[in-house]
Every structure is written in C-alpha cells, then in structure tokens.
Short mmCIF file of C-alpha atoms in Angstrom, two decimals:
data_model
loop_
_atom_site.label_atom_id
_atom_site.label_comp_id
_atom_site.label_asym_id
_atom_site.label_seq_id
_atom_site.Cartn_x
_atom_site.Cartn_y
_atom_site.Cartn_z
CA UNK A 1 0.00 0.00 0.00
CA UNK A 2 1.20 3.56 -0.77
CA UNK A 3 1.93 5.71 2.28
CA UNK A 4 -0.51 8.56 2.83
CA UNK A 5 2.12 11.27 2.65
CA UNK A 6 3.16 10.18 -0.84
CA UNK A 7 -0.45 10.41 -2.00
CA UNK A 8 -0.77 13.91 -0.49
CA UNK A 9 2.47 15.05 -2.16
CA UNK A 10 1.28 13.64 -5.48
CA UNK A 11 -2.07 15.43 -5.29
CA UNK A 12 -0.45 18.72 -4.21
CA UNK A 13 2.12 18.49 -7.02
CA UNK A 14 -0.62 17.72 -9.53
CA UNK A 15 -2.71 20.69 -8.40
CA UNK A 16 0.18 23.18 -8.08
CA UNK A 17 2.12 22.35 -11.25
CA UNK A 18 -0.22 24.26 -13.63
CA UNK A 19 -0.10 27.31 -11.36
CA UNK A 20 3.68 27.17 -11.18
CA UNK A 21 3.83 26.89 -14.97
CA UNK A 22 1.47 29.87 -15.28
CA UNK A 23 3.67 31.86 -12.89
CA UNK A 24 6.73 31.02 -14.98
CA UNK A 25 4.99 32.10 -18.17
CA UNK A 26 3.85 35.37 -16.58
CA UNK A 27 7.35 36.07 -15.27
CA UNK A 28 8.83 35.36 -18.70
CA UNK A 29 6.31 37.65 -20.39
CA UNK A 30 7.03 40.44 -17.89
CA UNK A 31 10.79 40.17 -18.38
CA UNK A 32 10.38 40.11 -22.17
CA UNK A 33 8.21 43.24 -22.12
CA UNK A 34 10.65 45.02 -19.83
CA UNK A 35 13.52 44.11 -22.14
CA UNK A 36 11.55 45.30 -25.17
CA UNK A 37 10.84 48.65 -23.52
CA UNK A 38 14.51 49.11 -22.66
CA UNK A 39 15.52 48.20 -26.20
CA UNK A 40 12.95 50.62 -27.61
CA UNK A 41 14.29 53.39 -25.37
CA UNK A 42 17.83 52.63 -26.50
CA UNK A 43 16.80 52.67 -30.17
CA UNK A 44 15.00 55.99 -29.76
CA UNK A 45 18.04 57.47 -28.05
CA UNK A 46 20.37 56.14 -30.75
CA UNK A 47 18.19 57.57 -33.52
CA UNK A 48 17.92 60.89 -31.68
CA UNK A 49 21.69 61.20 -31.37
CA UNK A 50 22.16 60.20 -35.01
CA UNK A 51 19.76 62.96 -36.07
CA UNK A 52 21.43 65.51 -33.77
CA UNK A 53 24.88 64.60 -35.10
CA UNK A 54 23.70 64.93 -38.69
CA UNK A 55 21.96 68.26 -38.03
CA UNK A 56 24.98 69.73 -36.25
CA UNK A 57 27.28 68.60 -39.07
CA UNK A 58 24.97 70.24 -41.61
CA UNK A 59 24.84 73.50 -39.66
CA UNK A 60 28.60 73.63 -39.09
CA UNK A 61 29.37 72.86 -42.74
CA UNK A 62 28.46 76.45 -43.53
CA UNK A 63 26.40 75.66 -46.63
CA UNK A 64 23.15 77.66 -46.54
CA UNK A 65 20.97 74.74 -47.65
CA UNK A 66 22.66 72.42 -45.17
CA UNK A 67 22.27 74.97 -42.39
CA UNK A 68 18.57 75.28 -43.12
CA UNK A 69 18.19 71.50 -43.19
CA UNK A 70 20.05 71.17 -39.90
CA UNK A 71 17.93 73.81 -38.19
CA UNK A 72 14.71 72.26 -39.47
CA UNK A 73 15.88 68.87 -38.22
CA UNK A 74 16.71 70.21 -34.77
CA UNK A 75 13.43 72.12 -34.62
CA UNK A 76 11.49 69.01 -35.54
CA UNK A 77 13.43 66.87 -33.12
CA UNK A 78 12.85 69.27 -30.23
CA UNK A 79 9.10 68.89 -30.75
CA UNK A 80 9.13 65.20 -31.59
CA UNK A 81 8.02 62.32 -29.40
CA UNK A 82 11.25 60.64 -30.43
CA UNK A 83 13.16 62.96 -28.09
CA UNK A 84 12.97 61.51 -24.60
CA UNK A 85 12.77 63.73 -21.52
CA UNK A 86 16.19 62.54 -20.33
CA UNK A 87 17.79 63.72 -23.57
CA UNK A 88 15.95 67.03 -23.87
CA UNK A 89 18.49 69.15 -21.96
CA UNK A 90 21.42 67.75 -23.95
CA UNK A 91 19.73 68.32 -27.30
CA UNK A 92 18.59 71.79 -26.22
CA UNK A 93 22.12 72.75 -25.19
CA UNK A 94 23.58 71.46 -28.47
CA UNK A 95 20.86 73.24 -30.41
CA UNK A 96 21.59 76.48 -28.62
CA UNK A 97 25.35 76.18 -28.97
CA UNK A 98 25.22 75.49 -32.68
CA UNK A 99 22.13 77.26 -33.91
CA UNK A 100 22.36 80.62 -32.17
CA UNK A 101 25.76 81.41 -33.66
CA UNK A 102 24.98 80.09 -37.13
CA UNK A 103 21.43 81.19 -37.81
CA UNK A 104 20.82 84.07 -35.43
CA UNK A 105 18.36 84.89 -32.67
CA UNK A 106 15.17 84.78 -34.77
CA UNK A 107 15.62 81.25 -36.05
CA UNK A 108 16.92 80.16 -32.67
CA UNK A 109 13.80 81.47 -30.95
CA UNK A 110 11.65 79.45 -33.36
CA UNK A 111 13.19 76.26 -32.00
CA UNK A 112 11.54 76.81 -28.65
CA UNK A 113 7.96 75.88 -27.96
CA UNK A 114 5.50 77.05 -25.32
CA UNK A 115 7.09 74.86 -22.65
CA UNK A 116 10.62 76.02 -23.37
CA UNK A 117 12.48 79.11 -22.29
CA UNK A 118 15.77 80.61 -23.42
CA UNK A 119 18.20 80.88 -20.51
CA UNK A 120 21.10 83.31 -20.72
CA UNK A 121 24.01 83.22 -18.33
CA UNK A 122 26.84 85.49 -19.34
CA UNK A 123 27.73 84.64 -22.91
CA UNK A 124 26.06 81.22 -22.74
CA UNK A 125 22.54 80.58 -23.98
CA UNK A 126 20.51 77.40 -23.91
CA UNK A 127 16.98 76.07 -23.96
CA UNK A 128 15.33 74.69 -20.84
CA UNK A 129 11.90 73.21 -20.21
CA UNK A 130 9.72 75.37 -18.04
CA UNK A 131 8.82 73.79 -14.70
#
C-alpha cells in the first residue's frame, strides 16, 4: 500500500504544477516586455543622437541649404516624441550652442515651444523646459 504522505504530495504536485507553470509564463512575459521597452528606449536614443549629429554637421558645414536642413531637423526633433525627456536638456544645449551662432536669434527662438524658455548666463545661452 502507498503511504498517505506520498499520496498527499502527489495530489499537491498535480494541483500546483499548472499554477507554477502559469507563474513562470507570466514572469517570462514580464521580463520580455521590460527588455523590449529598454531596447525601444535605446533605439530611440540612438536615432535621436544620429539625427542631432547629422543636423549639427549640416549647420557647421556652412552651406546655406545644409544649415537650413540642420535647423529644421533640430526644430522638428525638439518637438518630436522621439526625443525623450532625459535627452531634452542635452539636445537643447547642443541646439543652442550650434544654432544661435549660425542662424541668429530669430531662427533660434523658433526652436523653442511654449514649454521652453531661453536661458542666458553670461555669454552662454541654452533652452530649458519650463517647470
């Protein structure tokens, strides 16, 4: 005859195994989603920096058409959902450093939106999100 404790362990294992499998599947799905979000953030940041690099190169090249294209790119990027909040200050500072000297105050002011202000400290100027 089978001991009672073995029967109890067998029943408990039979009942719990689907729940343990479900827990494993849920944990795997959560980790996969988290990884996908991190990868998406990294891809957005990489694309943002690629666009910033290209725009700055165009502006610094000195060609009028390239300068216009670079400014339009920076302007679009500053208003884009592609630009993440963590990167906004960096892109704003680069935009200010490059654009204000190359295209002047008027075009530089157009880069800002309603939630952005131009900060001046001595000879330095940059864009900052309003609190």
